[in-house]
Structures are given as structure tokens and as C-alpha cells.
mmCIF file of C-alpha atoms in Angstrom:
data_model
loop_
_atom_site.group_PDB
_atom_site.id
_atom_site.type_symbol
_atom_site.label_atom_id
_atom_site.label_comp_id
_atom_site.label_asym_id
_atom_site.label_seq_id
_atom_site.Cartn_x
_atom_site.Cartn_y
_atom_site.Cartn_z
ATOM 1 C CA UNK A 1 -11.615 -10.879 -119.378
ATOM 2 C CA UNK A 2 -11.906 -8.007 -116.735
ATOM 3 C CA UNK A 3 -15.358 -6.311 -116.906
ATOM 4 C CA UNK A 4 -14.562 -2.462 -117.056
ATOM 5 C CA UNK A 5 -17.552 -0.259 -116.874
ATOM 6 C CA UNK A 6 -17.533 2.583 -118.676
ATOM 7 C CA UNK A 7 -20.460 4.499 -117.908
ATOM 8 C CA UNK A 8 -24.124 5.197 -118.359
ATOM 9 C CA UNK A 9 -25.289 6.775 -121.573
ATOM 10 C CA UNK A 10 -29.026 8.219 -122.176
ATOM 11 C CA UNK A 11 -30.450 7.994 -125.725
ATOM 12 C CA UNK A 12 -33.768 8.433 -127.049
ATOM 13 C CA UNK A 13 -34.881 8.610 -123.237
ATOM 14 C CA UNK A 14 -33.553 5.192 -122.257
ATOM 15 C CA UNK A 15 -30.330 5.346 -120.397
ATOM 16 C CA UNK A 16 -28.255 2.135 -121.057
ATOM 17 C CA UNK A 17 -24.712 1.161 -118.940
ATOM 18 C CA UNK A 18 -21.667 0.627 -121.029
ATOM 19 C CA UNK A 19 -19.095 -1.849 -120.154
ATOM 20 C CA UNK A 20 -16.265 -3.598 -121.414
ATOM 21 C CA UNK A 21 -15.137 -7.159 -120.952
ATOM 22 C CA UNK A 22 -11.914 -7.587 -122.456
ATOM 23 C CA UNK A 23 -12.293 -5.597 -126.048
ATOM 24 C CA UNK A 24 -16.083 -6.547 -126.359
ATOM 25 C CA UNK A 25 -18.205 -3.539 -126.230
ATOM 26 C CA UNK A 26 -21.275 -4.253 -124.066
ATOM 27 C CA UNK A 27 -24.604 -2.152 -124.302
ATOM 28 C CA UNK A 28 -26.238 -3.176 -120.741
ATOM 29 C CA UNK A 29 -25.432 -7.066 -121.245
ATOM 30 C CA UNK A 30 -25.691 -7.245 -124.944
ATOM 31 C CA UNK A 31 -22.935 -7.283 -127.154
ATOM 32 C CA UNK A 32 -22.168 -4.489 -129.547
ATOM 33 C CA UNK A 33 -19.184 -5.866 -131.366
ATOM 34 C CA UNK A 34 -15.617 -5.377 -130.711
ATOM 35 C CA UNK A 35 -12.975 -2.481 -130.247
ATOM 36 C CA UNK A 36 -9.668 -2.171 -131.082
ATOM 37 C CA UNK A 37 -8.061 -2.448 -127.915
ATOM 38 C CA UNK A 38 -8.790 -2.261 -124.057
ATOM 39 C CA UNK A 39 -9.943 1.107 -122.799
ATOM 40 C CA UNK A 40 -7.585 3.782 -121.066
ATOM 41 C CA UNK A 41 -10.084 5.244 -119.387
ATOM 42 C CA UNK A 42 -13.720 5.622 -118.559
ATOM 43 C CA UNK A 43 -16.471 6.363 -121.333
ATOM 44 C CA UNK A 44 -18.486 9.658 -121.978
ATOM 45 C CA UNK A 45 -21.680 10.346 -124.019
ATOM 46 C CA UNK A 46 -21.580 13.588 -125.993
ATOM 47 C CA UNK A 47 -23.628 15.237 -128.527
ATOM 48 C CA UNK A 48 -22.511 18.855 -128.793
ATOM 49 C CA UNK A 49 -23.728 20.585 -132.125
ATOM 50 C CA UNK A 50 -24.302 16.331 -133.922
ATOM 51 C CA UNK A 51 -27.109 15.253 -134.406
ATOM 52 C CA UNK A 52 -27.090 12.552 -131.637
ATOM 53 C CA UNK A 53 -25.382 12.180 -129.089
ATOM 54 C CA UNK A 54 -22.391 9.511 -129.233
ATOM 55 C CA UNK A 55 -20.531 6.853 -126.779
ATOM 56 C CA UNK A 56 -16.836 7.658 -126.831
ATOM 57 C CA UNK A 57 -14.252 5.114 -125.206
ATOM 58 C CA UNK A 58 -10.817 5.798 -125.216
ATOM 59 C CA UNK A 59 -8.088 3.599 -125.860
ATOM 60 C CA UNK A 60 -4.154 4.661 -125.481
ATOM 61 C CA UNK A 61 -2.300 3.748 -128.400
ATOM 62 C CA UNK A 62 -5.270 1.955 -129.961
ATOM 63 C CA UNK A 63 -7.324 5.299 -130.900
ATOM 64 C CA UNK A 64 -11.000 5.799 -129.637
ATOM 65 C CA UNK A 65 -14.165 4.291 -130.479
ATOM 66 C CA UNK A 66 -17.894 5.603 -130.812
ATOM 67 C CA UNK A 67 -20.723 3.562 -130.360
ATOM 68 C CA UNK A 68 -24.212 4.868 -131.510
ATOM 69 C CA UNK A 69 -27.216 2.584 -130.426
ATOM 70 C CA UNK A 70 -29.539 3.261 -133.502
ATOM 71 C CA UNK A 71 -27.847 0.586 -135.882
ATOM 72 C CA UNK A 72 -26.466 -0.102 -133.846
ATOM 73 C CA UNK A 73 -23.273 1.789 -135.121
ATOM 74 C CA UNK A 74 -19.352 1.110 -133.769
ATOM 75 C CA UNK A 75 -16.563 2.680 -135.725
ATOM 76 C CA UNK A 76 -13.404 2.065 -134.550
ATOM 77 C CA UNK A 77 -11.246 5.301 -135.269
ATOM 78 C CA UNK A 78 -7.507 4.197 -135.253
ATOM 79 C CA UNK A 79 -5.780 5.482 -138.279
ATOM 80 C CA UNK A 80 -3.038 8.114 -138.996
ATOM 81 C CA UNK A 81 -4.584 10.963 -138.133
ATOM 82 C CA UNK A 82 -6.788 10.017 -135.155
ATOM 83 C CA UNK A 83 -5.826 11.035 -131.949
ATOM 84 C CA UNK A 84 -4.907 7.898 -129.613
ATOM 85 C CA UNK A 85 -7.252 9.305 -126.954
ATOM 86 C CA UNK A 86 -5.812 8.693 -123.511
ATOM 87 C CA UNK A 87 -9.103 10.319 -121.528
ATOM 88 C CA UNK A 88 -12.148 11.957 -122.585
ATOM 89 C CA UNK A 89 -13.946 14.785 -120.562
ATOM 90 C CA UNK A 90 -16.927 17.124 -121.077
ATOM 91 C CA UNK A 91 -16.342 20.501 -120.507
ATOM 92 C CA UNK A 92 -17.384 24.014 -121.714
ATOM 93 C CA UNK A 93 -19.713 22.036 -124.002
ATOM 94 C CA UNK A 94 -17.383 20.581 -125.681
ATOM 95 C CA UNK A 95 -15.184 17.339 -125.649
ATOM 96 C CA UNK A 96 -12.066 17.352 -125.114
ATOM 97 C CA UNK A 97 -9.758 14.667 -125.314
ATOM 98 C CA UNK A 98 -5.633 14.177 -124.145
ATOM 99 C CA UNK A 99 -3.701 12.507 -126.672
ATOM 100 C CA UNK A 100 -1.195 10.061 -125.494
ATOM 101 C CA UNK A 101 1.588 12.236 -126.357
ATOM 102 C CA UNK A 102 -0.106 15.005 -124.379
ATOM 103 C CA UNK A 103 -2.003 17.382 -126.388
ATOM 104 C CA UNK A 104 -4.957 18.684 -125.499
ATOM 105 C CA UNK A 105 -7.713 18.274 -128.616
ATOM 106 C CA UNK A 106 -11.793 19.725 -128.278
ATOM 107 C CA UNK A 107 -14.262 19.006 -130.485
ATOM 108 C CA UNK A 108 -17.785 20.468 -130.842
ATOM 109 C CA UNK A 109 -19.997 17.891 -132.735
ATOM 110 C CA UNK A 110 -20.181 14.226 -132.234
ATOM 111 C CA UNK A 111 -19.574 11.984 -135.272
ATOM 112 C CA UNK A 112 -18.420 8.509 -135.755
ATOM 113 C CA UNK A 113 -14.986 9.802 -136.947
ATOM 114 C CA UNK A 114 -14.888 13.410 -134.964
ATOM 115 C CA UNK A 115 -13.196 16.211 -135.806
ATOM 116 C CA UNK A 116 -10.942 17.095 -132.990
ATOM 117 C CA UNK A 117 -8.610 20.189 -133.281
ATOM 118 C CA UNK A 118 -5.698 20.952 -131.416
ATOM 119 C CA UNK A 119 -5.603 23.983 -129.110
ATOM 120 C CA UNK A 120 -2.332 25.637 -130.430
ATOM 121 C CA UNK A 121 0.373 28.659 -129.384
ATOM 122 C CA UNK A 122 2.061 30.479 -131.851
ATOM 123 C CA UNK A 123 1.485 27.853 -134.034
ATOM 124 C CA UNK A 124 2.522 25.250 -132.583
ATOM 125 C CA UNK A 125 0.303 22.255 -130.514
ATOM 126 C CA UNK A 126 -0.395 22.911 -127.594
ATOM 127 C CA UNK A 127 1.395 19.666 -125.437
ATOM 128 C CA UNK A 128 2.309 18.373 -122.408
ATOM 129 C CA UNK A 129 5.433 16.173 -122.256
ATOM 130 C CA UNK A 130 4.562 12.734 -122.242
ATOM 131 C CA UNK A 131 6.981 11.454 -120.065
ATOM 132 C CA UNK A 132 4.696 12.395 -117.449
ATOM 133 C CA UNK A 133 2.385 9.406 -117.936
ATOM 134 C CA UNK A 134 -0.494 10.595 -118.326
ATOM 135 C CA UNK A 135 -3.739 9.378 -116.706
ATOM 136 C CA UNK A 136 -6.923 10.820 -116.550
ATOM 137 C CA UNK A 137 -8.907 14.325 -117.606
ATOM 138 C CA UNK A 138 -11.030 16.212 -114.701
ATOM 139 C CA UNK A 139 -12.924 19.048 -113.888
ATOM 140 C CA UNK A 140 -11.898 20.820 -111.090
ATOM 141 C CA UNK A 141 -12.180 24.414 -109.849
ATOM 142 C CA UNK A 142 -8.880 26.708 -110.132
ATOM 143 C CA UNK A 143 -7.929 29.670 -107.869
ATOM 144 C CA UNK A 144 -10.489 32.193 -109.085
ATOM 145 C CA UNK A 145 -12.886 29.443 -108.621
ATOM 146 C CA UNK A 146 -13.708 28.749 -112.200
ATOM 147 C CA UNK A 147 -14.217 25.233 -113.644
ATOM 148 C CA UNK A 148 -10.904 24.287 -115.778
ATOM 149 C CA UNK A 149 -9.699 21.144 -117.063
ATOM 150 C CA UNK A 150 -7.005 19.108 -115.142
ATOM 151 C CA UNK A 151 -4.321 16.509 -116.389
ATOM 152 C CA UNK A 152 -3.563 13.655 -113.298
ATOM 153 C CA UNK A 153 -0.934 12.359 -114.590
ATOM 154 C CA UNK A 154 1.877 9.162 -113.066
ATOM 155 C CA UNK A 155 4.019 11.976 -111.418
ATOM 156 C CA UNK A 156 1.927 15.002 -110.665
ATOM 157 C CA UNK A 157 -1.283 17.305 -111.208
ATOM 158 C CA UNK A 158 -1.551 20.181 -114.102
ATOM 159 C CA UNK A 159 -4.456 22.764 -114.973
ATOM 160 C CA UNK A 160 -5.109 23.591 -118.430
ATOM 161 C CA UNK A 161 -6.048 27.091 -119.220
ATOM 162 C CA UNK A 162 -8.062 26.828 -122.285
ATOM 163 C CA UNK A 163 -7.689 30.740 -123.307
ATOM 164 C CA UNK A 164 -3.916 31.048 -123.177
ATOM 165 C CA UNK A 165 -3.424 27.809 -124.226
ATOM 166 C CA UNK A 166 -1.497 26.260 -121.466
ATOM 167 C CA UNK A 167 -0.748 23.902 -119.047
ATOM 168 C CA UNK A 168 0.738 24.701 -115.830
ATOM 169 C CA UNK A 169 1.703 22.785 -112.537
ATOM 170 C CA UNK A 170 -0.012 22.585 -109.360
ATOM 171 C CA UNK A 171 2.651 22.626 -106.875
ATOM 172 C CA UNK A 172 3.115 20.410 -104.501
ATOM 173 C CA UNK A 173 1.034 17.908 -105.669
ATOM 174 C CA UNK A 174 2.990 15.014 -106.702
ATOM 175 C CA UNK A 175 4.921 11.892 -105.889
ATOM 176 C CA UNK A 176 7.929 9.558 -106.952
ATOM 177 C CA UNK A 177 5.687 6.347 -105.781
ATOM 178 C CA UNK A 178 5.014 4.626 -109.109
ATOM 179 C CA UNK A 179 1.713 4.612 -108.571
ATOM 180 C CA UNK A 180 0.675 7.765 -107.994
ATOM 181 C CA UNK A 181 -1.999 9.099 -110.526
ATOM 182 C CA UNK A 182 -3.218 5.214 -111.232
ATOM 183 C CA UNK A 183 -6.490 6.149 -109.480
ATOM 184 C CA UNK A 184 -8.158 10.258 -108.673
ATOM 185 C CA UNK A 185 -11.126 11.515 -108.450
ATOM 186 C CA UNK A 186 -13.766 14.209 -107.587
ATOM 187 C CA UNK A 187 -15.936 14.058 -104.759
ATOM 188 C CA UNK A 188 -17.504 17.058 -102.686
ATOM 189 C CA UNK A 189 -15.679 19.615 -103.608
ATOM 190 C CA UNK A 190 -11.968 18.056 -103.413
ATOM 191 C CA UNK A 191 -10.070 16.092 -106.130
ATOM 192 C CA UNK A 192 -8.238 12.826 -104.459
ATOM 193 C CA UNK A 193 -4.867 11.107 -106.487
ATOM 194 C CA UNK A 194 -3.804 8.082 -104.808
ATOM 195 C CA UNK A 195 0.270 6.813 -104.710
ATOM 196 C CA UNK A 196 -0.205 3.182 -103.234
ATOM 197 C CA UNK A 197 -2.158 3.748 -100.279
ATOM 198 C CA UNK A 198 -1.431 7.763 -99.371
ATOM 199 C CA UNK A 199 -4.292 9.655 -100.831
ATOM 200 C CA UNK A 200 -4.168 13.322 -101.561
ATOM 201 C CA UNK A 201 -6.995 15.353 -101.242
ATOM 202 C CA UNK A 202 -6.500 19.047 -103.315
ATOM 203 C CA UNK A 203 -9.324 21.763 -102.701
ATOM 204 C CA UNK A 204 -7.961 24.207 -105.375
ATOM 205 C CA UNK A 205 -6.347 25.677 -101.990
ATOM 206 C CA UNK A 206 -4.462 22.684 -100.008
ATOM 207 C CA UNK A 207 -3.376 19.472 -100.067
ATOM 208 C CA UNK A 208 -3.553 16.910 -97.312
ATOM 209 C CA UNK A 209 -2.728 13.369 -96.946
ATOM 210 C CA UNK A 210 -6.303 11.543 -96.203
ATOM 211 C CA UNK A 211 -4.968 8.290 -96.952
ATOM 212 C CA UNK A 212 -5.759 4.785 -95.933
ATOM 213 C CA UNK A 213 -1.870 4.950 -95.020
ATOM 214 C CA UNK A 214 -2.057 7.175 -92.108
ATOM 215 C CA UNK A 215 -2.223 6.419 -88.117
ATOM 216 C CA UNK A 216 -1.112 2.666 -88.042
ATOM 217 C CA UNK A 217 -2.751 1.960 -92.153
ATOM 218 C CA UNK A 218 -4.194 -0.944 -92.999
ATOM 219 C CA UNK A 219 -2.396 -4.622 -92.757
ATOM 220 C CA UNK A 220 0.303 -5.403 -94.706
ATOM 221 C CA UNK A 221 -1.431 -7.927 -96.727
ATOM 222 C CA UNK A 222 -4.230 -5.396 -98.269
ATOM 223 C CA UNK A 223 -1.868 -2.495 -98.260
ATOM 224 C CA UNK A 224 -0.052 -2.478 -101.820
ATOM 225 C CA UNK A 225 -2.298 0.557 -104.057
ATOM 226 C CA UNK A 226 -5.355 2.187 -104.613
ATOM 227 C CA UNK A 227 -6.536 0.604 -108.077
ATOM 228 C CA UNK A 228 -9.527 2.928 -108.415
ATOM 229 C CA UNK A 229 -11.864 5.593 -107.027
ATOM 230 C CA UNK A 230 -16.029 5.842 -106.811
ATOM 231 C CA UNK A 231 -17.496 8.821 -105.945
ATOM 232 C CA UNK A 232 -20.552 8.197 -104.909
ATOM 233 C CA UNK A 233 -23.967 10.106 -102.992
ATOM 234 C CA UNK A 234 -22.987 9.354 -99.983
ATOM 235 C CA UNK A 235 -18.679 8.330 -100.070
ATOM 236 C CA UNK A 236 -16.035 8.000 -101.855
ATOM 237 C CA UNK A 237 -15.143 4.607 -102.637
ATOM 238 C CA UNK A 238 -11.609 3.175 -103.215
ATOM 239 C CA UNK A 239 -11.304 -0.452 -104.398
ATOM 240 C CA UNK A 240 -7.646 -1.391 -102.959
ATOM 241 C CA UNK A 241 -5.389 -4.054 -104.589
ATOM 242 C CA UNK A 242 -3.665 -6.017 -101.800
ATOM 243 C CA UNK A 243 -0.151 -8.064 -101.882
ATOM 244 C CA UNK A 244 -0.433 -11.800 -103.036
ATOM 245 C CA UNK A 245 0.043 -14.103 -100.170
ATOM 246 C CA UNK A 246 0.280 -17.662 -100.930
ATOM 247 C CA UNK A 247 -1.185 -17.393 -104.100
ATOM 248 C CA UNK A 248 -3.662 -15.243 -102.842
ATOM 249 C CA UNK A 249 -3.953 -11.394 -103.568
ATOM 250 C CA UNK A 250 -6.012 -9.790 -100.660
ATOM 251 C CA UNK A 251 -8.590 -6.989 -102.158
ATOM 252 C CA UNK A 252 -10.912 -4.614 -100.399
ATOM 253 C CA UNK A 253 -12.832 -1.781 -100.804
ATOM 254 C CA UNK A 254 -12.634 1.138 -98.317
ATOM 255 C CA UNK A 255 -15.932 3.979 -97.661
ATOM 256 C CA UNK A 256 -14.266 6.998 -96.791
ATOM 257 C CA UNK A 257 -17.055 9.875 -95.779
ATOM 258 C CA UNK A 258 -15.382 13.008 -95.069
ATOM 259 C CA UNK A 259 -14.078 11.971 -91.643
ATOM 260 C CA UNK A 260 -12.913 8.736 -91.532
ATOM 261 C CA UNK A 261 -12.259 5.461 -93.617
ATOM 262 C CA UNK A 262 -14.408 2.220 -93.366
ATOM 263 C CA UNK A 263 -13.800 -0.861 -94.717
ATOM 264 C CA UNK A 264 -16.658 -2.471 -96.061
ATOM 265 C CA UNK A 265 -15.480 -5.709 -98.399
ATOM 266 C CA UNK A 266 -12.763 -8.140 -98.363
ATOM 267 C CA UNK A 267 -12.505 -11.045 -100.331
ATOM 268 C CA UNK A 268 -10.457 -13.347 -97.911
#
């Protein structure tokens, strides 16, 4: 299957890359065993208050996994009362992790099965409606310029504010296109959500349209969405799926530095 990498994780001052090739867990290009379904979302490694630090993968409907590499240990957390994790992020020193159905859960210790507890109001869970579709967990600054989790979702952007509990809105920034949310990012100081090939860049102030569909685009046959993002040292990298054109589907990956777009691969 697919290869999806998940991430680099550091333990016992080795730093191994974690990928995924269909539900195979990989550690670097060894096999760790199998999880229960394909990941939502990219990996983190977390420790908190555990004793060692932890990979965490989530997977949608199919739970989470953690993968320690002393063992090596992979528990496959599924059941009842597990969270199906949609996205895991790192924030505040703790993780937090977006259920499917939208609420918001933080834990502060890593453990094969983690305790995760709901941030609640008056009571209740704390939840945003999942017909949004929801996507990915980032950390981007608000207003007051504090660092606050946000919720891409398939139709639009929300901040969580972790001492109310709540989520609210960001206005403005959302689309009908159904594929808006599929692939964001953060890079220097701006998170980007694509919708096919417009991409909207959001500096806690503004939002403008830097996208690979302005001026005259890109040609038809490459120009369908925006699968993913990279943010890398020097760019931000979007890998582009194209339209299928006599049984071929035209893919590229665009550079974009702060001024301009490049294209720098194509595979026909």
C-alpha cells in the first residue's frame, strides 16, 4: 500500500522515522507489527508526566495506537471507551487529541492505553459538531498573540480556548469546495488550508488567497487539489494531485517561498 510517514520520534537518544505502509507500522524500515486501521493523520511522540515517551498514531473510527520501541511494545487501543482519535497535537505540555465526533480530549502522561479526559462546560463535553468533517489539530497564534489550539476542519477553521472551554469560528475562513481542509499547514508565521488548488494563508489577522489557482493557475491536467502540505526550512511544499488523462493522473509538487510558487516535480 501507500507509504504514509508519520513522523520522527527520539528515544533513548536515537531518533527513528515512523511510517506506515498500508496498516503495517514501520520503525525506520523495520516492521513493528500491525494497526488497526490506516492513519487519519500524522504521528506525535509524547511523554508528558510517563515514564517514556510514546508514538501515538491516530486512526478515525479505528481508535489510536502507541508504539514504544523498548519491546518493542504496540497496543492497539480501539475499544468502547477509547477515543477514535481523528488528530493528535502537543500543546501546553500536554496531548490533546479531537475525537471524531469532535471533542476535544488532553492527557498528561503517556501510556499504552492513555487516559484522556474530556474538557467539559457545565457538565457537559465539550464538542464540536461533527458534521464539519473534521481534519487536522494545529497550533497557531490567536488575536492576543497567544499559542491556542485550532480545528481545520472540511468546511472551515475554529480556535479552541482551552480555559473557557470552547470552540469558536474564525470568520471568513472557509469554503463550499469539497476539498477544502484536506491539506493545511504552518509555515513562518501563517497557517495555509487548501480547497482544490486556492490556498488560504491566515496570519491570526488576514486571510489571502496565495494559491497555485491565481493569475492564469496551473494546466488543467495538474490542477484538480492540493493532497498535502510540507513545511519545510526553506518552503512550503504542496504535493498536488492532478486529473487522470488517459489513464494517467498528472502529479506535482509545487515550492512556494513567500513570494512566488515553483514547480519543482512532475511525474509525466
Amino acid at each position: 500500500g501507500a507509504i504514509s510517514m508519520q513522523g520522527d520520534m527520539r528515544y533513548s537518544g536515537t531518533v527513528y522515522r515512523m511510517c506506515v505502509s498500508g496498516t503495517t507500522l514501520y520503525q525506520d524500515t523495520v516492521s513493528k507489527g500491525a494497526i488497526t486501521g490506516v492513519p487519519s493523520d500524522d504521528g506525535v511522540s509524547y511523554r508528558g508526566t510517563g515514564a517514556n515517551s510514546l508514538f501515538y498514531i491516530p486512526q478515525g473510527s479505528n481508535g489510536y495506537s502507541t508504539f514504544l520501541p523498548s519491546g518493542p511494545t504496540l497496543t492497539n487501543n480501539n475499544g468502547g471507551g477509547d477515543p477514535d482519535v481523528q488528530s493528535f497535537l502537543k500543546w501546553d505540555e500536554k496531548l490533546l487529541a479531537i475525537d471524531n465526533d469532535g471533542t476535544m480530549y488532553y492527557a498528561t502522561a503517556a501510556a499504552a492505553t492513555t487516559t484522556f479526559t474530556a474538557y467539559t462546560s457545565g457538565g457537559s463535553d465539550v464538542r464540536l459538531d461533527n458534521s464539519y468533517d473534521i481534519k487536522k489539530l494545529h497550533v497557531f497564534y490567536n488575536r492576543n498573540g497567544d499559542a491556542v489550539p485550532y480545528v481545520v476542519t472540511g468546511g472551515n477553521v475554529w480556535a479552541f480556548d482551552a480555559d473557557t472551554p470552547r470552540f469558536y469560528q474564525i470568520p471568513d475562513f472557509q469554503s463550499i469546495h469539497p476539498r477544502f481542509g484536506l491539506a493545511s499547514a504552518v509555515w513562518r508565521g501563517e497557517l495555509y488550508v487548501a480547497a482544490g488548488t486556492d490556498i488560504l494563508a491566515f496570519n491570526g489577522e488576514t486571510i489571502r488567497n496565495v494559491g497555485l489557482s491565481r493569475d492564469q493557475g496551473i494546466p488543467y491536467d495538474y490542477a484538480d487539489y492540493v493532497r498535502s502540505f510540507a513545511s519545510g526550512q526553506s518552503a512550503l511544499y504542496a504535493m498536488v494531485r492532478g486529473n487522470t488523462s488517459g489513464g494517467d493522473r498528472y502529479n506535482s509538487v509545487h515550492e512556494w517561498t513567500g513570494f512566488g510558487w515553483h514547480c519543482i516535480f512532475t511525474d509525466l
